[in-house]
Structure formats: C-alpha cells, structure tokens
CSV table of C-alpha atoms in Angstrom, one decimal:
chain,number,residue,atom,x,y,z
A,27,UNK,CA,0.0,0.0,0.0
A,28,UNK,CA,1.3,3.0,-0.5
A,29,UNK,CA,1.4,6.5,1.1
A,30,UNK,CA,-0.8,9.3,1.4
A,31,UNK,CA,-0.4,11.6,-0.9
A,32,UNK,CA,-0.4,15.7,-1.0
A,33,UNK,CA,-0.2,16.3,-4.6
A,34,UNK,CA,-3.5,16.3,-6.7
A,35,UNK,CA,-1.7,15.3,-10.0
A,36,UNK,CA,1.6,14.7,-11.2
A,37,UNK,CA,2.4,16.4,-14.7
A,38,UNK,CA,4.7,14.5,-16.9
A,39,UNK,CA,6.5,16.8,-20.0
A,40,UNK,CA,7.8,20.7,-18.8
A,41,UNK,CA,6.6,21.5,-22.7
A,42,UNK,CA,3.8,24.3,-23.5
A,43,UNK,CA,0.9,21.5,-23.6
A,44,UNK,CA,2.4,20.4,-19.8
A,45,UNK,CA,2.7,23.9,-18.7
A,46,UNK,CA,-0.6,24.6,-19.5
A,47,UNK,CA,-1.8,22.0,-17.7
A,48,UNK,CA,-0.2,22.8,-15.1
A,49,UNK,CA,-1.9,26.4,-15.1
A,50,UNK,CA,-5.2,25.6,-15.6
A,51,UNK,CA,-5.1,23.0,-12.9
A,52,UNK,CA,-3.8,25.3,-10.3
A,53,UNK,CA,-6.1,28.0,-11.4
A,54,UNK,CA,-8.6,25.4,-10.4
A,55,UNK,CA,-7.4,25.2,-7.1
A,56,UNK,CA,-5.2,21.9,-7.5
A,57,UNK,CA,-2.0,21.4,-6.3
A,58,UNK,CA,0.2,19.8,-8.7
A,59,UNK,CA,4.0,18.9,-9.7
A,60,UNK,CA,5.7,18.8,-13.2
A,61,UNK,CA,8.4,16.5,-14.1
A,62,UNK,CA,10.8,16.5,-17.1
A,63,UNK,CA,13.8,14.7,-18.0
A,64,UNK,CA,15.2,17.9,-19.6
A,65,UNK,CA,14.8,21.3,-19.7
A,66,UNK,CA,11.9,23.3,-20.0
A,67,UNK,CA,10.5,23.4,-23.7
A,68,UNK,CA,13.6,21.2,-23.8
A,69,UNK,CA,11.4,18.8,-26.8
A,70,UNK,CA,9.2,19.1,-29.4
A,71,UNK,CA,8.1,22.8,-27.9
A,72,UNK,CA,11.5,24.5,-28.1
A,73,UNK,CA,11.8,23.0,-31.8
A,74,UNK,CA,8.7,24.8,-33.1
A,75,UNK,CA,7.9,27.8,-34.2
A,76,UNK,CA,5.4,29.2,-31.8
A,77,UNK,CA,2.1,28.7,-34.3
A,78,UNK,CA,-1.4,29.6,-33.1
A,79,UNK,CA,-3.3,28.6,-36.6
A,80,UNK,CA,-7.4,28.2,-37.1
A,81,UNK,CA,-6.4,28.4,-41.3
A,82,UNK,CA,-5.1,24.7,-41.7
A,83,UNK,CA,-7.3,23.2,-39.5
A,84,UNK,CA,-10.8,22.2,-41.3
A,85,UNK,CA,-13.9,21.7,-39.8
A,86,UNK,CA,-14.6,19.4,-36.7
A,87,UNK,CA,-12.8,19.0,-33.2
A,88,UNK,CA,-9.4,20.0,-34.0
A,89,UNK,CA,-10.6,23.3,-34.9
A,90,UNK,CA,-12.9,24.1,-32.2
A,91,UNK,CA,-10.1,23.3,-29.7
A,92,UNK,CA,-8.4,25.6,-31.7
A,93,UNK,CA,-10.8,28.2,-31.8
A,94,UNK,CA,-10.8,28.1,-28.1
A,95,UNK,CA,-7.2,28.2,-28.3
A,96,UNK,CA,-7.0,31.1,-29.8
A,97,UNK,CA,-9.6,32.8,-27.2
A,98,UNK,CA,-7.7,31.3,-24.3
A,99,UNK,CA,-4.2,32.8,-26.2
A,100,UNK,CA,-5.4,36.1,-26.2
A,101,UNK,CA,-6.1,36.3,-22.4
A,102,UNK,CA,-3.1,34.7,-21.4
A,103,UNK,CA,-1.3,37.6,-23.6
A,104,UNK,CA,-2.7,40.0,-20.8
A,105,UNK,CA,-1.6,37.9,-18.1
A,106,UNK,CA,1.5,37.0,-19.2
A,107,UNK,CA,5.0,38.8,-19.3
A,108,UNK,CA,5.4,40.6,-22.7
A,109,UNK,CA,8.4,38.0,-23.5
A,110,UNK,CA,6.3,35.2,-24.5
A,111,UNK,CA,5.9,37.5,-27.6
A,112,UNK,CA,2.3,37.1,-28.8
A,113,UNK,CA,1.9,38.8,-32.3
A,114,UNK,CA,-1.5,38.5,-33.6
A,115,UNK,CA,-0.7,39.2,-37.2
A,116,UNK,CA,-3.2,36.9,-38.8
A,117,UNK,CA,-1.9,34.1,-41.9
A,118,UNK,CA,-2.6,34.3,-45.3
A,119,UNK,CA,-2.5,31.5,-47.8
A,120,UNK,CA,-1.8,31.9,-50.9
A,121,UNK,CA,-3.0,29.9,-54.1
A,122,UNK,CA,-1.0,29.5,-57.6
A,123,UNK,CA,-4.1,28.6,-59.8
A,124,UNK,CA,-7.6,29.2,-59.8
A,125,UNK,CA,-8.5,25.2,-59.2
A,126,UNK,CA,-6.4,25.6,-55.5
A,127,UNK,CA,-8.1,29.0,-55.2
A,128,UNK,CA,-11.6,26.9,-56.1
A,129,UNK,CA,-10.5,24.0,-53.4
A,130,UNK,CA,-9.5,26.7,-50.7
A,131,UNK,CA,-13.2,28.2,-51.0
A,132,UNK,CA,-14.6,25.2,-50.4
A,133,UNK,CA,-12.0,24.8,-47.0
A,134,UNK,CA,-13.2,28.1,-45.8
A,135,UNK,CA,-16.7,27.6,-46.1
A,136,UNK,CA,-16.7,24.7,-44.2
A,137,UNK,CA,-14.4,26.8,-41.8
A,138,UNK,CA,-16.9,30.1,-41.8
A,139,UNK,CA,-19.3,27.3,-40.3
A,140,UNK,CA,-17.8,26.9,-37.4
A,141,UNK,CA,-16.5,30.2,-36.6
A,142,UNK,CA,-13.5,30.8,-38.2
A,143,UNK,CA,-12.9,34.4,-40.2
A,144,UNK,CA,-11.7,33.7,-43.7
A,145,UNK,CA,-11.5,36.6,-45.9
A,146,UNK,CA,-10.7,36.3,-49.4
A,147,UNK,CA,-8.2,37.6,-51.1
A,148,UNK,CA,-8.4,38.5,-54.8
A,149,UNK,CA,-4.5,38.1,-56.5
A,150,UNK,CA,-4.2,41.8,-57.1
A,151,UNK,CA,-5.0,42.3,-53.2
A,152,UNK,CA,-2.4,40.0,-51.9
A,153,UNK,CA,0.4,42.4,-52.7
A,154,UNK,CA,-1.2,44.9,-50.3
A,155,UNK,CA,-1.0,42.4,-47.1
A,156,UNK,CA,2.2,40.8,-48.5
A,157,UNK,CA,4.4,43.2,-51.0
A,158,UNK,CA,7.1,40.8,-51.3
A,159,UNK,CA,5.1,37.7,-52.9
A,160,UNK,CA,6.0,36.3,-55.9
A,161,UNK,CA,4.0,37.3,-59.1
A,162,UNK,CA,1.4,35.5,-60.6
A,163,UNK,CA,-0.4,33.9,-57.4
A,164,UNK,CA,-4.5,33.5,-57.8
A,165,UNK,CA,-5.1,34.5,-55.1
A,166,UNK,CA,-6.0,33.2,-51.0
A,167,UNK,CA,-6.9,33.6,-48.3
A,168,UNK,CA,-6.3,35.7,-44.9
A,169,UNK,CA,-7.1,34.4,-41.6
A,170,UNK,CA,-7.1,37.2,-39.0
A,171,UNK,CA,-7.2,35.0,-36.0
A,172,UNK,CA,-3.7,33.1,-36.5
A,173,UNK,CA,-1.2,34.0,-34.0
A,174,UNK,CA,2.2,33.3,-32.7
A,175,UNK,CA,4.2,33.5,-29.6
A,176,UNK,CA,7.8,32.7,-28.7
A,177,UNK,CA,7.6,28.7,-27.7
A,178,UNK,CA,10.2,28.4,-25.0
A,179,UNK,CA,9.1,31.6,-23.4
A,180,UNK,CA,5.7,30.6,-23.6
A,181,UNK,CA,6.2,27.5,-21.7
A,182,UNK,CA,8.4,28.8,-19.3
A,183,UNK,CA,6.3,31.8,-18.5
A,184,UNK,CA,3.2,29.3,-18.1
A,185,UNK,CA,4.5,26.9,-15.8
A,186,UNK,CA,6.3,29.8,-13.8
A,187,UNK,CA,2.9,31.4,-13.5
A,188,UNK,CA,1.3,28.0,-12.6
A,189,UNK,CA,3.2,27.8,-9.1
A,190,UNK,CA,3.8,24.3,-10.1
A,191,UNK,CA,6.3,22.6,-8.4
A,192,UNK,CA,8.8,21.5,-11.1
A,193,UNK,CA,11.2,18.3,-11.3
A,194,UNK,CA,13.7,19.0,-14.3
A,195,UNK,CA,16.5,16.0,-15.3
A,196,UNK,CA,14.6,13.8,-14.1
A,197,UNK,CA,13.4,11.0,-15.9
A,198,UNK,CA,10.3,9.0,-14.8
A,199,UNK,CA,11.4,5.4,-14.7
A,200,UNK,CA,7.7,4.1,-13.0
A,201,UNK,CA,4.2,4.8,-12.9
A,202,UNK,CA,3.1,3.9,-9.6
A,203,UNK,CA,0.4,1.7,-9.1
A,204,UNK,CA,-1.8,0.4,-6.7
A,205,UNK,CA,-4.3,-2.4,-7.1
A,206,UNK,CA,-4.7,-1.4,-10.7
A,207,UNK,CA,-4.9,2.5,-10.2
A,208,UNK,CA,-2.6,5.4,-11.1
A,209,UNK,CA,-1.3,6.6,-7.7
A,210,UNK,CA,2.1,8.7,-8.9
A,211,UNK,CA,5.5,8.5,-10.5
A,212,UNK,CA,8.9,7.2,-9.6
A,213,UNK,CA,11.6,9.4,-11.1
A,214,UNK,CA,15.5,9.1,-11.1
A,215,UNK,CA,15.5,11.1,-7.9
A,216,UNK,CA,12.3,10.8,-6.0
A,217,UNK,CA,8.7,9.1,-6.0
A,218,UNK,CA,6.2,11.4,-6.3
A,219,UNK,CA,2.4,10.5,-5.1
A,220,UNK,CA,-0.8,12.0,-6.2
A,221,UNK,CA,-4.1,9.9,-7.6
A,222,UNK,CA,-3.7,11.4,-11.1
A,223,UNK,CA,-1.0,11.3,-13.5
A,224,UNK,CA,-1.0,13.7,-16.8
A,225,UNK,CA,0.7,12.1,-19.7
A,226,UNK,CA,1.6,15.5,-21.4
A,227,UNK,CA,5.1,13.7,-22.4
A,228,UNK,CA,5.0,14.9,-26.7
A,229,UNK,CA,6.9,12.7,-28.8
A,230,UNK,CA,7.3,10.2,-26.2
A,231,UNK,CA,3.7,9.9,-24.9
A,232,UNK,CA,3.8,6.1,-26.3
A,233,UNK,CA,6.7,5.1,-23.8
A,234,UNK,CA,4.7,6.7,-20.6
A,235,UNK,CA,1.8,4.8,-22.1
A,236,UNK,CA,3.5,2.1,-21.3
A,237,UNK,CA,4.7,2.6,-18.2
A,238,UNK,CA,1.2,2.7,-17.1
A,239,UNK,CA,0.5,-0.6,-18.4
A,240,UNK,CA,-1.6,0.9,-21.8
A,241,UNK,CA,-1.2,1.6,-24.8
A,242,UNK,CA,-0.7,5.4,-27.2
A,243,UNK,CA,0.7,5.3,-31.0
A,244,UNK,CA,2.1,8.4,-30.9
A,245,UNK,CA,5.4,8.2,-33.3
A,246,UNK,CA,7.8,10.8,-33.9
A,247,UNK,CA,7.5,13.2,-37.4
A,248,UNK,CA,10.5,14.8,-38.1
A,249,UNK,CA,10.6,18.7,-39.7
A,250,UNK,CA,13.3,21.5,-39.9
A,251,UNK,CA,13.3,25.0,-39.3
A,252,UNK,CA,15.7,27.9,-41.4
A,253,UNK,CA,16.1,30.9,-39.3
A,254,UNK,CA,17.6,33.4,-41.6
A,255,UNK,CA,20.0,36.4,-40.3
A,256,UNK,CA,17.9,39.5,-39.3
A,257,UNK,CA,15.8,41.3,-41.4
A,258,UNK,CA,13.6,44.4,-41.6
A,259,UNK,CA,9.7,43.5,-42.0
A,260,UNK,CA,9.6,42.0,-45.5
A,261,UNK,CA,7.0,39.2,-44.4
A,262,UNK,CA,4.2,40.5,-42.0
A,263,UNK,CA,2.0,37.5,-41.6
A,264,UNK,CA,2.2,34.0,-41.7
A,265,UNK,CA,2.1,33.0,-45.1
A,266,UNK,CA,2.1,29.8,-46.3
A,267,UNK,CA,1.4,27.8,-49.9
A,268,UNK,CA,-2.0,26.1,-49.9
A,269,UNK,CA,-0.2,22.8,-50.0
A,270,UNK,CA,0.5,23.2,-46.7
A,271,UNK,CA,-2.6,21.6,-45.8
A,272,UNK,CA,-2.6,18.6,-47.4
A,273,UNK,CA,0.9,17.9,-45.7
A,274,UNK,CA,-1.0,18.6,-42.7
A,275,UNK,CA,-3.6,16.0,-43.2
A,276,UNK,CA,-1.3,13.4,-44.7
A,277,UNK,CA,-0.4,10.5,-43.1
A,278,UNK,CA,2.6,9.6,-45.6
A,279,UNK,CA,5.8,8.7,-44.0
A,280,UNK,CA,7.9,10.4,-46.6
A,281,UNK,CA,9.4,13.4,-47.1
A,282,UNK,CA,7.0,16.5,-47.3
A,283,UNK,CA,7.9,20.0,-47.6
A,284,UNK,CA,5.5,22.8,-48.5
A,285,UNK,CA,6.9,26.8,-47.8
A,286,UNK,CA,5.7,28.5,-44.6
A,287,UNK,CA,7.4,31.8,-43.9
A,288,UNK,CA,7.0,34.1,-41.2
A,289,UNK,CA,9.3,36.8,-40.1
A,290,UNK,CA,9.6,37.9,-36.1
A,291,UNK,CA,9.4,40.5,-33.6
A,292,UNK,CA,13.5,40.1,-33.6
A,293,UNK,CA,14.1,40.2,-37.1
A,294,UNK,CA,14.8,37.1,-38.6
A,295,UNK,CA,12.2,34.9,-41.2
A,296,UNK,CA,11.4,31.4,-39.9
A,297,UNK,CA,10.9,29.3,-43.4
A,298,UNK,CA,9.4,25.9,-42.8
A,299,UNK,CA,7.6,23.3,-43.2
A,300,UNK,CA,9.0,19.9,-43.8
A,301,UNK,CA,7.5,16.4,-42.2
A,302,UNK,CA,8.6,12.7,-42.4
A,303,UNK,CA,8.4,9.6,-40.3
A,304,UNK,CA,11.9,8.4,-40.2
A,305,UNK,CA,12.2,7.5,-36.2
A,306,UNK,CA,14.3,9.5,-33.9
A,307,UNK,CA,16.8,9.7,-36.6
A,308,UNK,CA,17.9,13.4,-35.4
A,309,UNK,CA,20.7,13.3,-38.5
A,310,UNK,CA,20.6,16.5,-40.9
A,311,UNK,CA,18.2,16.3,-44.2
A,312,UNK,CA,20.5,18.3,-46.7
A,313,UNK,CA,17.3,17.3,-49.1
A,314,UNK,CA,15.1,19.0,-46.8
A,315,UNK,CA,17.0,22.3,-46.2
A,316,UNK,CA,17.2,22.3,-50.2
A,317,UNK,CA,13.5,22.1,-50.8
A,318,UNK,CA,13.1,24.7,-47.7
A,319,UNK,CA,15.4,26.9,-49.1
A,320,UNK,CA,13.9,27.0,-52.6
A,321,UNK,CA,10.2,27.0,-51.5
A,322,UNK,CA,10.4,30.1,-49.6
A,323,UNK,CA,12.3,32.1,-52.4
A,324,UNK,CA,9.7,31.0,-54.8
A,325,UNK,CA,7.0,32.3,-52.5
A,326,UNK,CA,9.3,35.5,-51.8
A,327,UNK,CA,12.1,36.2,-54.0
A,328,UNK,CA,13.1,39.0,-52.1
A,329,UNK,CA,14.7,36.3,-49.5
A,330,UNK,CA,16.7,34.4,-52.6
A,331,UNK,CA,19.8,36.4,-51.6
A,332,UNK,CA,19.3,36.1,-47.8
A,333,UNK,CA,21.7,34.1,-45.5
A,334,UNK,CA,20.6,31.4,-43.4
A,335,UNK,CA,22.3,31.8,-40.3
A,336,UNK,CA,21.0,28.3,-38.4
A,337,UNK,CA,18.6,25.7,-38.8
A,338,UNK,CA,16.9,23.5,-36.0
A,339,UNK,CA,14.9,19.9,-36.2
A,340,UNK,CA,12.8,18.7,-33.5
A,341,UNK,CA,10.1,15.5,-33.9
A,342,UNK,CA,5.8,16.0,-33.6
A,343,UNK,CA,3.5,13.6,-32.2
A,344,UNK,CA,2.4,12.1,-34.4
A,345,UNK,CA,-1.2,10.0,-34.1
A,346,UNK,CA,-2.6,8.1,-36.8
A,347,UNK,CA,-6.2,10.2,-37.1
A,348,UNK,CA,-4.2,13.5,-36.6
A,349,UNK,CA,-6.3,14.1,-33.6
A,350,UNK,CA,-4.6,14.4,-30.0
A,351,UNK,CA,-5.5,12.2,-27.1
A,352,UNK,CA,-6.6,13.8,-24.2
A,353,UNK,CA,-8.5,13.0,-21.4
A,354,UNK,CA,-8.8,9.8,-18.8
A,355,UNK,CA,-7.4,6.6,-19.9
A,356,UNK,CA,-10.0,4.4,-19.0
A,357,UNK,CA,-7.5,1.4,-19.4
A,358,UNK,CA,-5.7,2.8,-16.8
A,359,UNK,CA,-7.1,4.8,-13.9
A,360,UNK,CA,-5.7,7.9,-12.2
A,361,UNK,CA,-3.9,8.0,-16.1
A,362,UNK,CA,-5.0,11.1,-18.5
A,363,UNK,CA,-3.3,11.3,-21.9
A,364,UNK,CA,-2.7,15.0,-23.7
A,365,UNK,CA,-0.2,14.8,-26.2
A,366,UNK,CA,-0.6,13.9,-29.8
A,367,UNK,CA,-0.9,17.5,-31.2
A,368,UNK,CA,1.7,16.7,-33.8
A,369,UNK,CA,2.7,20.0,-35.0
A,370,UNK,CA,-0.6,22.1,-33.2
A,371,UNK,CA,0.5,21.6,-29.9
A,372,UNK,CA,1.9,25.7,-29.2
A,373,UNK,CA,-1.5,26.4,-30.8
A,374,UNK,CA,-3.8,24.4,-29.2
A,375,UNK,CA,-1.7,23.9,-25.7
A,376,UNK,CA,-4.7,25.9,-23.8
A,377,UNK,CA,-7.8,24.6,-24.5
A,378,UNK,CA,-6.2,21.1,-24.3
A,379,UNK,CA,-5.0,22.6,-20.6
A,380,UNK,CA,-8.7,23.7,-19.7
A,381,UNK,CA,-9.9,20.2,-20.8
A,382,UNK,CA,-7.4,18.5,-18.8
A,383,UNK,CA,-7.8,20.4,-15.5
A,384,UNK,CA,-11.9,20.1,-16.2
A,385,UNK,CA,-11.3,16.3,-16.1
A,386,UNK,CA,-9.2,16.2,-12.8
A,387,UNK,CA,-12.0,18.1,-10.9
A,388,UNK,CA,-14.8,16.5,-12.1
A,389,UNK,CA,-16.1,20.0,-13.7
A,390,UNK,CA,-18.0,19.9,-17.3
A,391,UNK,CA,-15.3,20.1,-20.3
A,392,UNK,CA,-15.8,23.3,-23.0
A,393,UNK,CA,-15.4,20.9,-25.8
A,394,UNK,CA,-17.1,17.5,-26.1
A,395,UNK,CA,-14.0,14.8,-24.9
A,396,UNK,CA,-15.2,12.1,-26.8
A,397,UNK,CA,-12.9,12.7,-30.2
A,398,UNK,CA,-9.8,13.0,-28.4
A,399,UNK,CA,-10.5,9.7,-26.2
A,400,UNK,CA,-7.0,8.1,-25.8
A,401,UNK,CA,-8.7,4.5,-26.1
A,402,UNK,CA,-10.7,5.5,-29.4
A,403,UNK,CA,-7.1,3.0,-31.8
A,404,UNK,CA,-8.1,0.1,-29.6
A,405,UNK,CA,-5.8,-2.5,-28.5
A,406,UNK,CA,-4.0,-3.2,-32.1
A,407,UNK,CA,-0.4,-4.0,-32.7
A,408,UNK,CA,2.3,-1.3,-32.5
A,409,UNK,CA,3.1,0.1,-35.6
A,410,UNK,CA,5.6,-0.9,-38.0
A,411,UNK,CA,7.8,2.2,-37.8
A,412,UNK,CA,7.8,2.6,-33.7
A,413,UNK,CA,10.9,4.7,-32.6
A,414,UNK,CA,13.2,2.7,-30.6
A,415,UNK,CA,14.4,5.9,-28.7
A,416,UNK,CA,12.6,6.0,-25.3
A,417,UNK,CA,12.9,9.5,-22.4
C-alpha cells in the first residue's frame, strides 16, 4: 500500500501542452508537480515555431479546440509577461491557380461554419497584405485569428505562473500503481504520489503509455526550421502555400515540404515546413533544407539572396487520425493522456490545458471529450515504424 499523498496530480513533459496543464489546474485550485527529463520546452516545444493557426485546420474537433485556443491565447497575452511575444498578425494562404483558389473556397466555407474568419483575397490584393510575394499567385486567403508566440518563453512563462512545483533532469522510470490504479511516478530522484497522472510527455507519450500498463501510438514526425540572419519586416503575416494543408492532413511517412514563412518581432524569417516519419533519426536532411530553401524564395524572392544563419529539427507527435489524445485513460485509472498534437501543440496547448484540468476536478469540459478519447485506436499492434528511442 502506498502512502498518502499531498499532490492532486503529477504532470509528466515541462513542454507548453504540460505547462498549460499545469496552469489551468492550479487556477482550479489543484496542487500539482511537473516532471521533465530535460529542460523546460527542452522537446518538441523548443523546436517549433510558436504557431497559433485556425487556417489549416478544417472543420470538426481539432478546430474548435483551436478556436478556443485562440480565445484562451489572447487572455493569457494580458496575463502573461510581454516575453512570451504574442503577435497576432493573422496568416494568409496563398494559391497558384484558380483550381487551388476553387478548393480553398470550399476549405473556408466549411471553416466560416464553425466560426472561423476567412477573408478572401483577390490576387491583385495579396500584394497589399504581402508586397514581397512572388507574381502570378491567384489569389487566398487571410485568416485574421492566426497568431504566434515565442515557444520556450511561452512555456516557461506558463508553468512559472502556474506555481507548479517542477522536477527538471529527471526522468520518470515508473508509474506507480496500486491495485490497478494510477497513484504517482517514480523518477531518477524521488517518488512522487498524487491519484492522477497527466501524460503530457509529446513525442514520447507512447513510452509513458506504457509505463502505465496501456497503450498510445504516438510516433515521432521529423521537420526542420531555417532561421535566416535579421531582417527588416519583408513578411508580416504568416504566409504559407496552400499545399501546406494537405501535408498537414497526410499520413505519408515520406518526405513532405511545403513553404511557410513568417518573419519575427527580432528580425529574422522562420521558413518551414518539412514532415517525415523516419524514427528518432535526429541526423541532418541536406534534401530537406534544399527544398526549404527554394520553397520560400519561390513564395518571396526578395529572400533568394538572404543568408541562413542556423537551422533546428525537433520530432511532432504524431497519431494516426491527426487528432490528440486527451482526457482519462480508461484502461488505466488515475492516467489522462494530452499529447498527440503533432505540429498544433503551441496552438492548441490551452484549450487542451482547460480540458485537462476540467477532467481532474470533475467540472464539465468546453469541448465534447469524446474525439480525443486516448482508447478511441483500440488494443491493435504497435506500428511498423515505432521509434526505438525512449525519455
């Protein structure tokens, strides 16, 4: 039997989705740890580029969470320090022919429906939001409500304002358990009791999964990141080729890379995105900085003669309906999942917070939990390309 225990739940992942766990639960009165292997934002978070999209998202539940995202994102931008850098400066996709511009009208609409502001964009308008673009585009479509924030500050800046108490470098080697029930963690340091434990672990959700005697087929999805050398404003929103989307959607484990450029409060452009399945294989892509590279100077010339000063790689969580799990584990009590965000996780780290601390106190959830339920791929073998590489 074990010990009493004086935490309400035990946080596992020091990322934005655990930090924001962390917040909403102790807004909500609980008192709760957070433990990490690494550093803070030391994963998946501090690899991204701080996204807070409704435009790639089409209608159903991974929208509305974003959509509450978003409303959650702009409070938290008055309550938190200014470094977490939230710029609401809206995206804008852009369309080569008039067939995309045709299939992004039919995206929106369904979008529109569920309360998303999508604003058309005749071609000779685009040069007024974006005077860099290339010539020649259709036309697209600008989304007001995207956003962005600075990842690692955002986490950091969450769980700091949580009050949490936080366990860094310190890798959880057991989920305790007693007669069948969740009851806390065991880490390289310390044991940890509490009669909930959050699964918030990203890329490695599957192996904490585990550990609690289920199952979660989260895998890894590799993409890279240029950061080019400083620049004045010659990209004010987020803009990104309609092809974006479908690489979005896909489930391929090739190589995928569509241009999305963005520039920042600091100057330089961010120019992404690529995605592949290739494990934890964390060696460089020369293939994938290529297409990158000649993506984004297709979409804006102006940046042909640009340097890159440094590129970055991290891996998404990656689940096979493209939908996170969060939410009790019904296979394993005391356990709730929330990872599986893949490349949304910055965006929709809030509302999947809110949920999470709803669940823990018993209170009624904003959103419906049933699509993100983390038993909804049943009890199937793992997958063929499960990463090897474990917290």
């Amino acid at each position: 039997m074990l010990k009493r225990h004086s935490l309400d739940a035990v946080i596992i992942g020091a990322g934005v989705v655990g930090a924001a766990c962390a917040y909403y639960a102790a807004r909500a009165g609980l008192s709760v740890a957070v433990v990490d292997r690494g550093a803070v934002a030391g994963g998946t978070t501090g690899a991204g580029e701080g996204n807070l999209l409704v435009s790639d998202k089409e209608a159903g539940p991974e929208l509305d969470l974003a959509l509450l995202s978003a409303r959650l994102w702009t409070e938290l931008a008055g309550a938190l320090p200014p470094e977490v850098e939230y710029e609401p400066k809206g995206g804008l996709v852009v369309a080569p022919d008039e067939a995309t511009v045709k299939a992004l009208s039919s995206f929106a609409e369904g979008q529109r429906a569920a309360g998303v502001d999508a604003v058309e964009v005749p071609a000779h308008a685009l040069y007024d939001l974006e005077p860099h673009l290339a010539p020649g585009l259709a036309g697209g479509f600008h989304y007001p409500q995207d956003a962005q924030v600075q990842p690692a500050q955002a986490a950091a800046r969450l769980l700091a304002a949580s009050g949490a108490e936080t366990f860094l470098g310190e890798e959880v080697t057991e989920v305790l358990r007693d007669r069948g029930a969740v009851r806390g963690v065991r880490t390289t340091r310390r044991q940890l009791l509490a009669p909930a434990v959050v699964n918030a672990a990203g890329t490695w959700g599957a192996h904490i999964a585990r550990l609690a005697g289920t199952e979660l087929p989260v895998l890894p999805r590799r993409g890279f990141v240029l950061v080019t050398e400083p620049l004045p404003r010659v990209v004010r929103h987020k803009v990104y080729a309609a092809d974006y989307i479908a690489d979005v959607a896909s489930g391929s484990a090739a190589l995928q890379s569509s241009a999305v450029v963005e520039g920042t409060p600091a100057g330089p452009v961010l120019i992404g995105a690529t995605r592949e399945r290739v494990g934890f294989d964390r060696s460089l892509s020369t293939e994938a900085l290529r297409r990158l590279a000649s993506q984004a100077a297709a979409l804006f010339p102006v940046l042909g003669g640009v340097r890159v000063l440094r590129t970055y790689h991290g891996f998404r969580p990656y689940l096979p309906d493209h939908l996170p799990a969060i939410g009790p584990d019904p296979r394993s009590p005391g356990l709730l999942h929330a990872c599986g965000h893949e490349g949304a996780g910055i965006g929709l780290a809030p509302a999947t917070g809110l949920l999470i601390a709803a669940a823990l106190t018993g209170a009624d959830p904003e959103l419906p939990l049933h699509p993100f339920h983390p038993d909804r791929f049943g009890a199937g073998p793992a997958p063929a390309d499960t990463p090897e590489e474990h917290p």
